[in-house]
PDB file of C-alpha atoms in Angstrom:
ATOM      1  CA  MET A   1      20.468 -71.533  97.703  1.00 44.00           C
ATOM      2  CA  THR A   2      17.306 -72.388  95.924  1.00 59.00           C
ATOM      3  CA  ASP A   3      15.446 -69.552  97.646  1.00 69.00           C
ATOM      4  CA  ASP A   4      17.852 -67.071  95.907  1.00 85.00           C
ATOM      5  CA  LEU A   5      16.892 -68.308  92.482  1.00 92.00           C
ATOM      6  CA  PRO A   6      14.402 -66.607  90.225  1.00 95.00           C
ATOM      7  CA  ILE A   7      10.889 -68.227  90.488  1.00 97.00           C
ATOM      8  CA  VAL A   8       9.117 -70.149  87.703  1.00 98.00           C
ATOM      9  CA  VAL A   9       5.520 -71.236  88.521  1.00 98.00           C
ATOM     10  CA  LEU A  10       4.140 -74.276  86.652  1.00 98.00           C
ATOM     11  CA  LEU A  11       0.314 -74.332  86.363  1.00 98.00           C
ATOM     12  CA  HIS A  12      -1.332 -77.662  85.342  1.00 97.00           C
ATOM     13  CA  ASP A  13      -4.339 -78.208  83.238  1.00 96.00           C
ATOM     14  CA  GLU A  14      -7.838 -78.784  84.567  1.00 95.00           C
ATOM     15  CA  GLY A  15      -8.235 -82.397  85.885  1.00 93.00           C
ATOM     16  CA  ARG A  16      -4.536 -82.757  86.240  1.00 94.00           C
ATOM     17  CA  SER A  17      -2.238 -82.213  89.131  1.00 94.00           C
ATOM     18  CA  ALA A  18       1.332 -80.930  89.834  1.00 95.00           C
ATOM     19  CA  ASP A  19       2.536 -84.358  88.769  1.00 95.00           C
ATOM     20  CA  GLN A  20       1.973 -83.237  85.123  1.00 96.00           C
ATOM     21  CA  TRP A  21       5.306 -81.409  85.482  1.00 97.00           C
ATOM     22  CA  ARG A  22       7.393 -84.228  86.761  1.00 96.00           C
ATOM     23  CA  GLU A  23       9.724 -84.185  83.760  1.00 96.00           C
ATOM     24  CA  PHE A  24      10.014 -80.409  83.740  1.00 97.00           C
ATOM     25  CA  VAL A  25      10.970 -79.806  87.283  1.00 97.00           C
ATOM     26  CA  PRO A  26      14.494 -81.369  87.234  1.00 96.00           C
ATOM     27  CA  VAL A  27      15.253 -79.467  84.007  1.00 96.00           C
ATOM     28  CA  LEU A  28      14.058 -76.194  85.122  1.00 97.00           C
ATOM     29  CA  GLY A  29      15.474 -76.633  88.615  1.00 95.00           C
ATOM     30  CA  SER A  30      18.990 -76.201  87.343  1.00 91.00           C
ATOM     31  CA  ARG A  31      18.477 -72.373  87.022  1.00 94.00           C
ATOM     32  CA  PHE A  32      15.114 -71.596  88.813  1.00 96.00           C
ATOM     33  CA  ARG A  33      13.216 -72.100  92.067  1.00 96.00           C
ATOM     34  CA  VAL A  34      10.350 -74.052  90.621  1.00 97.00           C
ATOM     35  CA  VAL A  35       6.965 -73.697  92.250  1.00 97.00           C
ATOM     36  CA  VAL A  36       4.448 -76.330  91.318  1.00 97.00           C
ATOM     37  CA  PRO A  37       1.100 -75.770  93.054  1.00 96.00           C
ATOM     38  CA  ASN A  38      -1.776 -78.193  93.030  1.00 96.00           C
ATOM     39  CA  LEU A  39      -4.515 -75.855  91.897  1.00 95.00           C
ATOM     40  CA  PRO A  40      -7.837 -76.075  93.653  1.00 92.00           C
ATOM     41  CA  ALA A  41     -11.176 -76.894  91.960  1.00 91.00           C
ATOM     42  CA  ALA A  42     -12.422 -73.309  92.234  1.00 93.00           C
ATOM     43  CA  ASP A  43     -12.978 -70.103  90.249  1.00 95.00           C
ATOM     44  CA  THR A  44     -10.198 -68.145  88.743  1.00 96.00           C
ATOM     45  CA  ASP A  45      -9.981 -65.475  91.511  1.00 96.00           C
ATOM     46  CA  THR A  46      -9.520 -68.281  94.153  1.00 97.00           C
ATOM     47  CA  LYS A  47      -6.880 -69.988  91.916  1.00 97.00           C
ATOM     48  CA  LEU A  48      -5.087 -66.682  91.485  1.00 97.00           C
ATOM     49  CA  ASP A  49      -4.987 -66.193  95.241  1.00 96.00           C
ATOM     50  CA  HIS A  50      -3.611 -69.682  95.736  1.00 96.00           C
ATOM     51  CA  VAL A  51      -0.936 -69.213  93.131  1.00 97.00           C
ATOM     52  CA  ARG A  52       0.086 -65.742  94.614  1.00 96.00           C
ATOM     53  CA  ALA A  53       0.202 -67.214  98.015  1.00 95.00           C
ATOM     54  CA  SER A  54       2.622 -69.978  96.845  1.00 95.00           C
ATOM     55  CA  ILE A  55       5.112 -67.418  95.719  1.00 95.00           C
ATOM     56  CA  ASP A  56       4.604 -64.934  98.505  1.00 93.00           C
ATOM     57  CA  GLY A  57       3.628 -62.175  96.051  1.00 87.00           C
ATOM     58  CA  GLN A  58       7.113 -62.229  94.360  1.00 94.00           C
ATOM     59  CA  ARG A  59       7.771 -61.622  90.733  1.00 95.00           C
ATOM     60  CA  CYS A  60       8.010 -64.766  88.578  1.00 97.00           C
ATOM     61  CA  GLY A  61       8.022 -66.474  85.223  1.00 98.00           C
ATOM     62  CA  VAL A  62       5.064 -68.590  84.602  1.00 98.00           C
ATOM     63  CA  ILE A  63       4.432 -71.676  82.464  1.00 98.00           C
ATOM     64  CA  GLY A  64       0.895 -73.032  81.961  1.00 98.00           C
ATOM     65  CA  HIS A  65      -0.663 -75.933  80.032  1.00 98.00           C
ATOM     66  CA  GLY A  66      -4.290 -75.870  78.916  1.00 97.00           C
ATOM     67  CA  THR A  67      -6.418 -74.141  81.422  1.00 97.00           C
ATOM     68  CA  GLY A  68      -3.341 -73.595  83.529  1.00 98.00           C
ATOM     69  CA  GLY A  69      -2.165 -71.439  80.582  1.00 98.00           C
ATOM     70  CA  ALA A  70      -5.362 -69.499  80.668  1.00 98.00           C
ATOM     71  CA  LEU A  71      -4.695 -68.914  84.401  1.00 98.00           C
ATOM     72  CA  ALA A  72      -1.171 -67.819  83.588  1.00 98.00           C
ATOM     73  CA  GLN A  73      -2.605 -65.046  81.342  1.00 98.00           C
ATOM     74  CA  ALA A  74      -4.923 -63.909  84.179  1.00 97.00           C
ATOM     75  CA  LEU A  75      -1.906 -63.855  86.549  1.00 97.00           C
ATOM     76  CA  ALA A  76       0.106 -61.766  84.045  1.00 97.00           C
ATOM     77  CA  ALA A  77      -2.630 -59.299  83.527  1.00 97.00           C
ATOM     78  CA  GLY A  78      -2.546 -58.662  87.192  1.00 95.00           C
ATOM     79  CA  GLY A  79       1.040 -57.769  87.054  1.00 94.00           C
ATOM     80  CA  GLY A  80       4.311 -59.287  88.514  1.00 95.00           C
ATOM     81  CA  VAL A  81       5.105 -61.716  85.641  1.00 97.00           C
ATOM     82  CA  ASP A  82       8.363 -61.253  83.788  1.00 97.00           C
ATOM     83  CA  ALA A  83       8.127 -64.116  81.208  1.00 97.00           C
ATOM     84  CA  MET A  84       5.406 -66.539  80.230  1.00 98.00           C
ATOM     85  CA  VAL A  85       5.211 -69.839  78.280  1.00 98.00           C
ATOM     86  CA  LEU A  86       1.862 -71.149  77.107  1.00 98.00           C
ATOM     87  CA  LEU A  87       1.313 -74.747  76.064  1.00 98.00           C
ATOM     88  CA  ASP A  88      -1.951 -75.509  74.192  1.00 97.00           C
ATOM     89  CA  ALA A  89      -3.695 -72.817  76.262  1.00 98.00           C
ATOM     90  CA  PRO A  90      -7.121 -71.201  75.553  1.00 97.00           C
ATOM     91  CA  ARG A  91      -7.518 -67.498  75.887  1.00 97.00           C
ATOM     92  CA  ALA A  92      -8.424 -66.544  79.450  1.00 97.00           C
ATOM     93  CA  PRO A  93     -11.973 -65.474  80.076  1.00 95.00           C
ATOM     94  CA  GLY A  94     -12.066 -61.704  80.414  1.00 94.00           C
ATOM     95  CA  ILE A  95      -8.616 -61.209  78.903  1.00 95.00           C
ATOM     96  CA  GLY A  96      -9.078 -59.080  75.797  1.00 94.00           C
ATOM     97  CA  ASP A  97      -6.672 -57.978  72.999  1.00 94.00           C
ATOM     98  CA  GLU A  98      -5.815 -54.762  74.988  1.00 95.00           C
ATOM     99  CA  ASP A  99      -4.688 -56.936  77.932  1.00 96.00           C
ATOM    100  CA  LEU A 100      -2.584 -59.217  75.707  1.00 97.00           C
ATOM    101  CA  ALA A 101      -1.145 -56.224  73.839  1.00 96.00           C
ATOM    102  CA  SER A 102       0.017 -54.804  77.140  1.00 96.00           C
ATOM    103  CA  PHE A 103       2.274 -57.780  77.876  1.00 97.00           C
ATOM    104  CA  ASP A 104       5.748 -56.329  77.492  1.00 95.00           C
ATOM    105  CA  PHE A 105       7.585 -59.362  78.669  1.00 96.00           C
ATOM    106  CA  PRO A 106       8.803 -62.386  76.539  1.00 96.00           C
ATOM    107  CA  VAL A 107       6.079 -64.983  75.713  1.00 96.00           C
ATOM    108  CA  LEU A 108       6.699 -68.338  74.143  1.00 96.00           C
ATOM    109  CA  LEU A 109       3.573 -70.222  72.613  1.00 96.00           C
ATOM    110  CA  LEU A 110       4.199 -73.901  71.994  1.00 96.00           C
ATOM    111  CA  TRP A 111       1.356 -75.824  70.386  1.00 96.00           C
ATOM    112  CA  GLY A 112       0.757 -79.383  69.175  1.00 95.00           C
ATOM    113  CA  GLU A 113      -0.065 -79.001  65.407  1.00 93.00           C
ATOM    114  CA  ASN A 114      -2.816 -81.585  65.819  1.00 94.00           C
ATOM    115  CA  ASP A 115      -4.480 -80.241  68.896  1.00 96.00           C
ATOM    116  CA  ASP A 116      -8.055 -80.806  68.690  1.00 95.00           C
ATOM    117  CA  VAL A 117      -8.852 -79.481  72.122  1.00 97.00           C
ATOM    118  CA  VAL A 118      -7.368 -76.015  71.735  1.00 97.00           C
ATOM    119  CA  PRO A 119      -6.788 -75.738  67.982  1.00 96.00           C
ATOM    120  CA  VAL A 120      -3.739 -73.906  66.356  1.00 96.00           C
ATOM    121  CA  SER A 121      -6.087 -71.041  65.327  1.00 96.00           C
ATOM    122  CA  VAL A 122      -6.162 -70.019  68.914  1.00 97.00           C
ATOM    123  CA  ALA A 123      -2.478 -69.937  69.110  1.00 96.00           C
ATOM    124  CA  GLU A 124      -2.311 -67.844  66.075  1.00 95.00           C
ATOM    125  CA  GLU A 125      -4.782 -65.352  67.627  1.00 96.00           C
ATOM    126  CA  LEU A 126      -2.714 -65.126  70.750  1.00 97.00           C
ATOM    127  CA  ASN A 127       0.469 -64.649  68.750  1.00 96.00           C
ATOM    128  CA  ASP A 128      -1.087 -61.914  66.688  1.00 95.00           C
ATOM    129  CA  ALA A 129      -2.341 -60.169  69.962  1.00 96.00           C
ATOM    130  CA  ILE A 130       0.937 -60.365  71.851  1.00 96.00           C
ATOM    131  CA  ALA A 131       3.643 -58.423  70.188  1.00 94.00           C
ATOM    132  CA  THR A 132       6.415 -60.064  72.219  1.00 94.00           C
ATOM    133  CA  SER A 133       5.436 -63.615  71.555  1.00 95.00           C
ATOM    134  CA  THR A 134       6.900 -66.412  69.350  1.00 93.00           C
ATOM    135  CA  LEU A 135       4.843 -69.353  68.366  1.00 94.00           C
ATOM    136  CA  GLY A 136       6.360 -72.878  67.825  1.00 93.00           C
ATOM    137  CA  LEU A 137       4.216 -75.610  66.322  1.00 93.00           C
ATOM    138  CA  LEU A 138       5.177 -79.276  67.029  1.00 93.00           C
ATOM    139  CA  PRO A 139       4.324 -81.669  64.148  1.00 91.00           C
ATOM    140  CA  GLY A 140       2.704 -84.898  65.146  1.00 91.00           C
ATOM    141  CA  CYS A 141       1.672 -83.740  68.569  1.00 94.00           C
ATOM    142  CA  GLY A 142      -1.864 -83.193  70.044  1.00 95.00           C
ATOM    143  CA  HIS A 143      -3.106 -81.309  72.979  1.00 96.00           C
ATOM    144  CA  ASP A 144      -0.963 -82.842  75.836  1.00 93.00           C
ATOM    145  CA  LEU A 145       2.599 -81.659  75.069  1.00 94.00           C
ATOM    146  CA  THR A 146       3.713 -82.352  78.625  1.00 95.00           C
ATOM    147  CA  GLU A 147       3.257 -86.120  77.936  1.00 93.00           C
ATOM    148  CA  GLU A 148       3.863 -86.287  74.222  1.00 93.00           C
ATOM    149  CA  ALA A 149       6.950 -84.073  73.975  1.00 93.00           C
ATOM    150  CA  ALA A 150       8.365 -83.305  77.448  1.00 94.00           C
ATOM    151  CA  ALA A 151      11.900 -84.345  76.316  1.00 92.00           C
ATOM    152  CA  THR A 152      11.741 -81.941  73.431  1.00 91.00           C
ATOM    153  CA  ILE A 153      10.177 -78.885  74.951  1.00 94.00           C
ATOM    154  CA  ALA A 154      11.462 -78.953  78.484  1.00 95.00           C
ATOM    155  CA  PRO A 155      15.166 -78.079  77.499  1.00 93.00           C
ATOM    156  CA  MET A 156      13.660 -75.623  74.763  1.00 93.00           C
ATOM    157  CA  ILE A 157      11.779 -73.792  77.490  1.00 95.00           C
ATOM    158  CA  LEU A 158      14.842 -73.722  79.795  1.00 94.00           C
ATOM    159  CA  GLU A 159      16.928 -72.166  77.091  1.00 92.00           C
ATOM    160  CA  TYR A 160      14.352 -69.631  76.121  1.00 93.00           C
ATOM    161  CA  LEU A 161      13.894 -68.550  79.782  1.00 95.00           C
ATOM    162  CA  ARG A 162      17.619 -68.475  80.242  1.00 93.00           C
ATOM    163  CA  ALA A 163      18.036 -65.993  77.441  1.00 91.00           C
ATOM    164  CA  ARG A 164      14.788 -63.946  77.705  1.00 91.00           C
ATOM    165  CA  TYR A 165      13.969 -64.040  81.446  1.00 93.00           C
ATOM    166  CA  LEU A 166      17.336 -64.508  83.160  1.00 92.00           C
ATOM    167  CA  LYS A 167      19.255 -62.738  80.282  1.00 86.00           C
ATOM    168  CA  VAL A 168      22.197 -65.005  80.997  1.00 81.00           C
ATOM    169  CA  PRO A 169      24.704 -65.787  78.305  1.00 74.00           C
ATOM    170  CA  HIS A 170      24.720 -69.200  76.758  1.00 63.00           C
ATOM    171  CA  ALA A 171      27.375 -71.549  78.410  1.00 57.00           C
ATOM    172  CA  HIS A 172      28.396 -74.937  77.077  1.00 47.00           C
ATOM    173  CA  ASP A 173      28.988 -76.287  80.561  1.00 45.00           C
ATOM    174  CA  ALA A 174      28.138 -79.735  81.911  1.00 39.00           C
ATOM    175  CA  GLY A 175      25.635 -78.391  84.459  1.00 44.00           C
ATOM    176  CA  HIS A 176      23.374 -76.952  81.749  1.00 41.00           C
ATOM    177  CA  ALA A 177      24.088 -78.935  78.586  1.00 38.00           C
ATOM    178  CA  HIS A 178      21.251 -80.734  76.790  1.00 37.00           C
ATOM    179  CA  GLU A 179      22.250 -82.899  73.905  1.00 36.00           C
ATOM    180  CA  GLY A 180      20.233 -83.550  70.795  1.00 34.00           C
ATOM    181  CA  VAL A 181      18.578 -81.390  68.060  1.00 36.00           C
ATOM    182  CA  VAL A 182      15.162 -79.913  68.570  1.00 39.00           C
ATOM    183  CA  ARG A 183      13.238 -79.206  65.384  1.00 43.00           C
ATOM    184  CA  ILE A 184       9.938 -77.217  65.474  1.00 49.00           C
ATOM    185  CA  GLN A 185       8.116 -75.067  63.002  1.00 48.00           C
ATOM    186  CA  LEU A 186       8.342 -71.530  64.074  1.00 48.00           C
ATOM    187  CA  GLU A 187       5.704 -68.747  63.173  1.00 49.00           C
ATOM    188  CA  ARG A 188       6.886 -65.132  63.209  1.00 46.00           C
ATOM    189  CA  ARG A 189      10.406 -66.449  62.726  1.00 43.00           C
ATOM    190  CA  PRO A 190      12.498 -64.541  65.179  1.00 46.00           C
ATOM    191  CA  PRO A 191      15.997 -63.088  64.202  1.00 45.00           C
ATOM    192  CA  TRP A 192      17.976 -65.237  66.594  1.00 44.00           C
ATOM    193  CA  VAL A 193      17.174 -68.416  64.561  1.00 46.00           C
ATOM    194  CA  ASP A 194      19.885 -67.615  61.969  1.00 50.00           C
ATOM    195  CA  LEU A 195      22.364 -66.085  64.365  1.00 51.00           C
ATOM    196  CA  GLU A 196      25.601 -67.447  66.005  1.00 55.00           C
ATOM    197  CA  ASP A 197      25.413 -68.088  69.754  1.00 55.00           C
ATOM    198  CA  ASP A 198      27.011 -64.854  70.734  1.00 53.00           C
ATOM    199  CA  GLU A 199      24.863 -62.743  68.414  1.00 51.00           C
ATOM    200  CA  ARG A 200      21.742 -64.651  69.449  1.00 50.00           C
ATOM    201  CA  ASP A 201      22.307 -63.868  73.078  1.00 51.00           C
ATOM    202  CA  ASP A 202      22.740 -60.246  72.176  1.00 50.00           C
ATOM    203  CA  TRP A 203      19.288 -60.276  70.552  1.00 43.00           C
ATOM    204  CA  PHE A 204      17.793 -62.028  73.496  1.00 44.00           C
ATOM    205  CA  VAL A 205      19.249 -59.501  75.946  1.00 44.00           C
ATOM    206  CA  ASP A 206      18.224 -56.312  74.144  1.00 45.00           C
ATOM    207  CA  ASP A 207      15.514 -56.218  71.463  1.00 43.00           C
ATOM    208  CA  ASP A 208      16.516 -52.626  70.378  1.00 45.00           C
ATOM    209  CA  GLU A 209      19.894 -54.138  69.266  1.00 45.00           C
ATOM    210  CA  ALA A 210      18.319 -57.025  67.355  1.00 43.00           C
ATOM    211  CA  ALA A 211      19.796 -57.941  64.137  1.00 41.00           C
ATOM    212  CA  PRO A 212      17.254 -57.033  61.191  1.00 44.00           C
TER     213      PRO A 212
END
């Protein structure tokens, strides 16, 4: 049943709605209980209360775009987050380097290389501050990756969360197959890029056993 699946919360950007994630929900729903709240026009604490209520205080993975990504950082700083994906997200107000350094769960940063709203320099600062993060830059894309590159990044995010959040071995089955080649520019190139599938999953499952 869906209620038995691990939770992933999708947090939209300011001025948007849950509809921002319409292309992501069917992809992520193959492995997760996807929660997509419509965030109120309110302060951060009120938004956090709204998000926590939507998941009944359960642990979760979180994906946030823009200001939704800033909210994701605030949610993670309060505990209960086991994986995070940030898309073109500013640093959350009140979240310092010590907070970011305390994140001991997997973090994927995906950025449009031409983002003029939240520039790549912000992504690089977050990547430097979060030891468990990997940064991917998408050439030719701006700020709105959910509109410009959904077909590219939705399956990529699913695979990342499968390996790092669920820690489930890769399976070439029809239910979870995604055709096509995804090419992005990675900063802090992770060891799994050059590994075979079985070795790559070993790295995802246990960082202590990662290949050099």
